[in-house]
CSV table of C-alpha atoms and ligand atoms in Angstrom, one decimal:
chain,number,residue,atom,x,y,z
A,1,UNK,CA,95.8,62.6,33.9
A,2,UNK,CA,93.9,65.4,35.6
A,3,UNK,CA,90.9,64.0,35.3
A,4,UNK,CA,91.8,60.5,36.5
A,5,UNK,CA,93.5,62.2,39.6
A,6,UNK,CA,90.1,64.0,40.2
A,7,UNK,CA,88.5,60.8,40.5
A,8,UNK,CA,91.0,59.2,42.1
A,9,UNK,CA,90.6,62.3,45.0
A,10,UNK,CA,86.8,61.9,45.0
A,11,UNK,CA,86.8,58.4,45.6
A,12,UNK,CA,89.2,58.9,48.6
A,13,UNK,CA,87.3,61.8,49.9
A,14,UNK,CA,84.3,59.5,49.6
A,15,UNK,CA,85.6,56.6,51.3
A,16,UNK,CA,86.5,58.8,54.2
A,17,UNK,CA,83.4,60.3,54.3
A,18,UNK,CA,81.8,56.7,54.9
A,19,UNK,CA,84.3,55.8,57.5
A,20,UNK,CA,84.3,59.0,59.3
A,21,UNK,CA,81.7,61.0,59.3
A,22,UNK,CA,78.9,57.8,59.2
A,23,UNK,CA,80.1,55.0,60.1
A,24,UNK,CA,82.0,56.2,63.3
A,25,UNK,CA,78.7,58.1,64.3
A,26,UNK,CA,75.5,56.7,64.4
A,27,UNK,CA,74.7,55.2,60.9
A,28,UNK,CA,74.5,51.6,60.8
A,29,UNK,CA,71.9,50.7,58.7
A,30,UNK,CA,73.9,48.8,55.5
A,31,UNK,CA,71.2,50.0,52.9
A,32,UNK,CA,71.5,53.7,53.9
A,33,UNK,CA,76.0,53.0,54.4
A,34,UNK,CA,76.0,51.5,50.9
A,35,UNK,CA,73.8,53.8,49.1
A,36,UNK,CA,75.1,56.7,50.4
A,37,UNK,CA,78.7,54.7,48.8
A,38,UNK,CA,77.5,54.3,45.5
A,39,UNK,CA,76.1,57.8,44.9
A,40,UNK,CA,78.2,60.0,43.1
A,41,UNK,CA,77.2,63.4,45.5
A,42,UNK,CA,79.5,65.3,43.2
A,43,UNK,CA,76.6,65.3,40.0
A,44,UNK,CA,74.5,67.4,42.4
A,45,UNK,CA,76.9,69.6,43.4
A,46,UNK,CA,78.3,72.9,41.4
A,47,UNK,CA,81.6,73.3,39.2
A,48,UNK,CA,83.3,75.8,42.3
A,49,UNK,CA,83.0,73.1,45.0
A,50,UNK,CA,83.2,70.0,43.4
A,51,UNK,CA,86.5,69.2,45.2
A,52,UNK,CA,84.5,69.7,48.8
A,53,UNK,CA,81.8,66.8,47.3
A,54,UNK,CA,82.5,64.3,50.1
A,55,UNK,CA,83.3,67.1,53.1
A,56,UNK,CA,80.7,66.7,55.8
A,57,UNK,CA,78.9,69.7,55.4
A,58,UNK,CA,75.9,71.4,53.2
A,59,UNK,CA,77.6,73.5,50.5
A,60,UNK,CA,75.7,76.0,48.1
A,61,UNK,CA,73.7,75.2,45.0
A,62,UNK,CA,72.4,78.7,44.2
A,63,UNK,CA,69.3,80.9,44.9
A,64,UNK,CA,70.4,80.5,48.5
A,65,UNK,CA,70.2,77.2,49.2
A,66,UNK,CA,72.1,74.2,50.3
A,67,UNK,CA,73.0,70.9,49.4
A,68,UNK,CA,72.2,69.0,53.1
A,69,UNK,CA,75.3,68.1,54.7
A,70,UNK,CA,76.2,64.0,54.3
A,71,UNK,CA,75.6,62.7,57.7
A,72,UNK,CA,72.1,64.6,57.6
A,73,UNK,CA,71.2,63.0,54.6
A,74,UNK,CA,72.3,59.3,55.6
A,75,UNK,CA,70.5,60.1,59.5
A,76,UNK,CA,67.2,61.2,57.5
A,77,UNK,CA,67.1,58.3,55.2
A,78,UNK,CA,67.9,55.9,58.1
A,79,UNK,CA,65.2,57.2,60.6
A,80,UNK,CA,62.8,56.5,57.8
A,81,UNK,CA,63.5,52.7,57.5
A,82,UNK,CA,62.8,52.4,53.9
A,83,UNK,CA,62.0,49.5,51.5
A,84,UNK,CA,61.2,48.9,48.3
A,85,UNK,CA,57.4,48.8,49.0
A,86,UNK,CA,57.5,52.6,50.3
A,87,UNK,CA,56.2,55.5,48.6
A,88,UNK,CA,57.9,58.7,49.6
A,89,UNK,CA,57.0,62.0,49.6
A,90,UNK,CA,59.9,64.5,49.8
A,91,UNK,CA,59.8,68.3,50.5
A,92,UNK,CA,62.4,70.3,49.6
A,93,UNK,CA,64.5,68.5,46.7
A,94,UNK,CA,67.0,70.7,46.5
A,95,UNK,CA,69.7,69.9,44.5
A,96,UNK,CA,67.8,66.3,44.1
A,97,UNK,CA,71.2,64.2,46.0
A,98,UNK,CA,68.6,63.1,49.1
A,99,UNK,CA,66.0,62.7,46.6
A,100,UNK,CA,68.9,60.1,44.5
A,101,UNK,CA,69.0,58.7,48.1
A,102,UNK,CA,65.4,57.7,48.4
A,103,UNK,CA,64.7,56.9,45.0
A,104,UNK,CA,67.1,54.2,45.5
A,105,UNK,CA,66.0,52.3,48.3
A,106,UNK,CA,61.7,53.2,47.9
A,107,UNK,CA,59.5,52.2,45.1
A,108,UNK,CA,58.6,55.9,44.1
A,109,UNK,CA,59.5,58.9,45.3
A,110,UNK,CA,57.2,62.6,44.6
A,111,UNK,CA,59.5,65.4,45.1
A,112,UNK,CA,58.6,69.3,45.2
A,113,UNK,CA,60.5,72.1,45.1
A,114,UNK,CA,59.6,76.2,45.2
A,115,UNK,CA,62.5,76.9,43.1
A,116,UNK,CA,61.7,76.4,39.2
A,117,UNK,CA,65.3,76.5,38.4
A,118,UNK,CA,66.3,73.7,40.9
A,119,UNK,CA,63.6,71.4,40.3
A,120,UNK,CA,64.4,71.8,36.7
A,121,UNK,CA,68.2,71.6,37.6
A,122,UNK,CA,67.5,68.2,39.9
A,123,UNK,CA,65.8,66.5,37.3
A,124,UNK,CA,67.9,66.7,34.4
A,125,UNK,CA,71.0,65.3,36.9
A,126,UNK,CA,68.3,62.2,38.2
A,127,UNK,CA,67.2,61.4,34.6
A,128,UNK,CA,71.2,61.5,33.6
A,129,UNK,CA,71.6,59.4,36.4
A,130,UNK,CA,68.8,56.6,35.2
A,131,UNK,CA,66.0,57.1,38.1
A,132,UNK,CA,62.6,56.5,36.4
A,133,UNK,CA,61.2,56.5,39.8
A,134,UNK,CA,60.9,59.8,40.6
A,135,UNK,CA,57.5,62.5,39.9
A,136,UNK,CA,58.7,66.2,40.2
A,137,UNK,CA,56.5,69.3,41.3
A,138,UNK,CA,57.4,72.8,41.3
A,139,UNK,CA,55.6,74.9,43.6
A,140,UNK,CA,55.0,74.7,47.6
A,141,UNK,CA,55.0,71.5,49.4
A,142,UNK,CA,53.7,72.9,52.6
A,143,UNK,CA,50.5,72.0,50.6
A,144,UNK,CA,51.5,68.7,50.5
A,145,UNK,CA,51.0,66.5,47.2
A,146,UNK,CA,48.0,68.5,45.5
A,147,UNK,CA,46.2,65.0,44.0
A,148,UNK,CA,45.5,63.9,47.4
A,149,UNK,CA,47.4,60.5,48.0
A,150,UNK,CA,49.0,59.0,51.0
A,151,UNK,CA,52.7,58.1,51.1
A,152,UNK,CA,53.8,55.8,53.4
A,153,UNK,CA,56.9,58.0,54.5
A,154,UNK,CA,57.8,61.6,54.4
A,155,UNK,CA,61.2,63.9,54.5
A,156,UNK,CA,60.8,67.6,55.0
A,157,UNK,CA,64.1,68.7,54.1
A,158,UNK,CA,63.6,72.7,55.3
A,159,UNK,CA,62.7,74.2,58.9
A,160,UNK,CA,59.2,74.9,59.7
A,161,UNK,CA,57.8,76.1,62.6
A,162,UNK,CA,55.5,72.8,63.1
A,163,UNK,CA,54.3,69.9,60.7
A,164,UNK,CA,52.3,71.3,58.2
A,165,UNK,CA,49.0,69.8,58.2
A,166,UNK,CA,47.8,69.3,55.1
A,167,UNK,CA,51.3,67.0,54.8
A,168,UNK,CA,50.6,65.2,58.2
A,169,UNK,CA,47.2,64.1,56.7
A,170,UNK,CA,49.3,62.7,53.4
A,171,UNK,CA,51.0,60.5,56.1
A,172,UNK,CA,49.4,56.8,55.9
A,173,UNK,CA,49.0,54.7,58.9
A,174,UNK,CA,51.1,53.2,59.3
A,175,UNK,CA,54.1,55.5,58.6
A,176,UNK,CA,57.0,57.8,59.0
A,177,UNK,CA,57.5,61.3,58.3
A,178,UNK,CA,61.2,63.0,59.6
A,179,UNK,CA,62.0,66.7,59.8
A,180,UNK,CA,63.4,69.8,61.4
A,181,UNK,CA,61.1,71.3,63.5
A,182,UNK,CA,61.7,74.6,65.6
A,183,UNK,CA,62.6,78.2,64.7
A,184,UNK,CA,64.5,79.9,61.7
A,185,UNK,CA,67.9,79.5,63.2
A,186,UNK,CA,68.1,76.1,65.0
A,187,UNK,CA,65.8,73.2,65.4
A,188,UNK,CA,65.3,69.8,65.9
A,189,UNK,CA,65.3,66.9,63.9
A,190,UNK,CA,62.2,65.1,64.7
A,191,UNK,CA,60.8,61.6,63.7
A,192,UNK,CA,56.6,61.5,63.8
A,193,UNK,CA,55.3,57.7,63.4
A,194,UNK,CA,51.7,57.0,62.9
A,195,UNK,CA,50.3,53.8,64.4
A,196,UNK,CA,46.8,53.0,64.4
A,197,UNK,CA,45.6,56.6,64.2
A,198,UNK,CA,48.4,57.4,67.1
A,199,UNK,CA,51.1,60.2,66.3
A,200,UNK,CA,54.5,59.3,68.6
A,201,UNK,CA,57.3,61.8,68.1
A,202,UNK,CA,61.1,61.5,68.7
A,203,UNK,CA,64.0,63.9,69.2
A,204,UNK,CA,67.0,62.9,67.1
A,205,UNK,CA,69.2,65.6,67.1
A,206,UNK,CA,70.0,69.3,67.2
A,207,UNK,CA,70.1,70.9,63.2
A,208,UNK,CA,70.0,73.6,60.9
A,209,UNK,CA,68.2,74.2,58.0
A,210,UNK,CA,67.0,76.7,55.3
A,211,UNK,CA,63.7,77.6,55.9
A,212,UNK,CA,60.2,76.0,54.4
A,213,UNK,CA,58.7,79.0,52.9
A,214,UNK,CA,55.2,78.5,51.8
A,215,UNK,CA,51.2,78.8,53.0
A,216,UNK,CA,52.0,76.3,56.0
A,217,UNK,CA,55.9,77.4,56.4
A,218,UNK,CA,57.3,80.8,57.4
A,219,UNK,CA,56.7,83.8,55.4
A,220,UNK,CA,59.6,84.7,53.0
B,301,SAM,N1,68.0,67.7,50.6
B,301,SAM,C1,68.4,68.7,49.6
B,301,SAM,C2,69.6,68.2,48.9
B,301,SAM,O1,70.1,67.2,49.1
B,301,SAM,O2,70.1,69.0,48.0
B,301,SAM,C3,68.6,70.0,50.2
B,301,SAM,C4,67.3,70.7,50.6
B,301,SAM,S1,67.6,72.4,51.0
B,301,SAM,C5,68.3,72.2,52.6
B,301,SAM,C6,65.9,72.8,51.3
B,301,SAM,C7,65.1,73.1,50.1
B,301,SAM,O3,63.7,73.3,50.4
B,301,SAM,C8,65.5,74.3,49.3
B,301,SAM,O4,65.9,74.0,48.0
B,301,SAM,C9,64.3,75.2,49.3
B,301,SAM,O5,64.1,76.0,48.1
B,301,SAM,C10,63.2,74.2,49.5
B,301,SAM,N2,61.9,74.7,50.0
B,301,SAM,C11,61.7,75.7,50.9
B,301,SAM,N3,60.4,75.9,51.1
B,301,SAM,C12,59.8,75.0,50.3
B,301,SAM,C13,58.4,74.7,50.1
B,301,SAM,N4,57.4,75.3,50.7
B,301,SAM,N5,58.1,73.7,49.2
B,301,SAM,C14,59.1,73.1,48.5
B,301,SAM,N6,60.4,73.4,48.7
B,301,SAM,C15,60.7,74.3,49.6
């Protein structure tokens, strides 16, 4: 009985997140409005605030760190215009719900983390889940991928000062790479797209992020 009326709350919660907090903003793309639907956001989030799983804002998973807020996520994902042809490269994974996100609408997605313990954490709720499309690093993605490779779009999911540039060369051409950019308190959500060896950049919004610590990131 409990249980079913747990679910029963989730799905509600999640409905509402849909309508309110994306659809009556700016999120219009239907891939990005029905993925973020059929993700369960509640796997990736811990025991104490499971009941919060669908409010629109980033919630702790430990270490001090945050699961992105909803609307973030879905605004990311859409500025990125995925498809199943892209390869994505994701900095930052987190408690892995963004990386769920893009595994499901890209051909592959290479994730890296600085935390051990939530890369390890990440997985073992993706492989639950069924993704087989996901490679996992642990260390600092500031670095970028350390096989060199090009992905056709990239996430930064933690502030840094400026694009890192060994992860602006991983960017192909064409293709799209989205982060916050600015200082350690507020920055801006930018969107970088390379076209024919030409790097345009747009402001999307105002944000707040944890920051990306690493060689190429701020100091700890
Ligand atoms: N999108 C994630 C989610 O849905 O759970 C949340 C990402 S959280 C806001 C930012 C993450 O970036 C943190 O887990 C943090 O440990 C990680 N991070 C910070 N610096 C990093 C670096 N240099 N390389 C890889 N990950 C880093």
């Amino acid at each position: 009985m409990v249980a079913f009326d747990d679910e029963k709350n989730l799905a509600e919660q999640k409905a509402k997140m849909i309508a309110s907090h994306l659809r009556a903003r700016d999120i219009t793309d239907p891939a990005v409005l029905e993925i973020m639907a059929k993700t369960p956001r509640e796997e990736f989030i811990l025991d104490t605030y499971k009941d919060q799983a669908y409010a629109d804002n980033p919630l702790p998973i430990g270490l001090g760190q945050t699961i992105s807020q909803p609307y973030i996520v879905a605004l990311m994902t859409q500025c990125l215009h995925l498809n199943k042809d892209c390869s994505v490269l994701e900095l930052g994974t987190g408690s892995g719900y963004q990386t769920a996100i893009l595994a499901s609408l890209a051909r592959t997605v290479c994730t890296i983390e600085r935390h051990n313990q939530l890369i390890e954490s990440a997985q073992n709720t993706l492989d639950r889940l069924g993704f087989n499309n996901i490679e996992y690093l642990a260390g600092d993605g500031s670095n970028g991928w350390p096989d060199f490779r090009t992905f056709d779009r990239i996430i930064i999911t933690a502030a840094a000062g400026e694009i890192p540039l060994p992860v602006i060369d991983q960017l192909a051409d064409p293709g799209k790479l989205v982060a916050p950019i600015g200082g350690e308190f507020s920055q801006t959500l930018m969107l970088y797209e390379k076209q024919n060896d030409i790097l345009t950049k747009t402001n999307i919004c105002g944000c707040r992020f944890v920051k990306l610590i690493g060689d190429h990131g701020f100091q700890q």
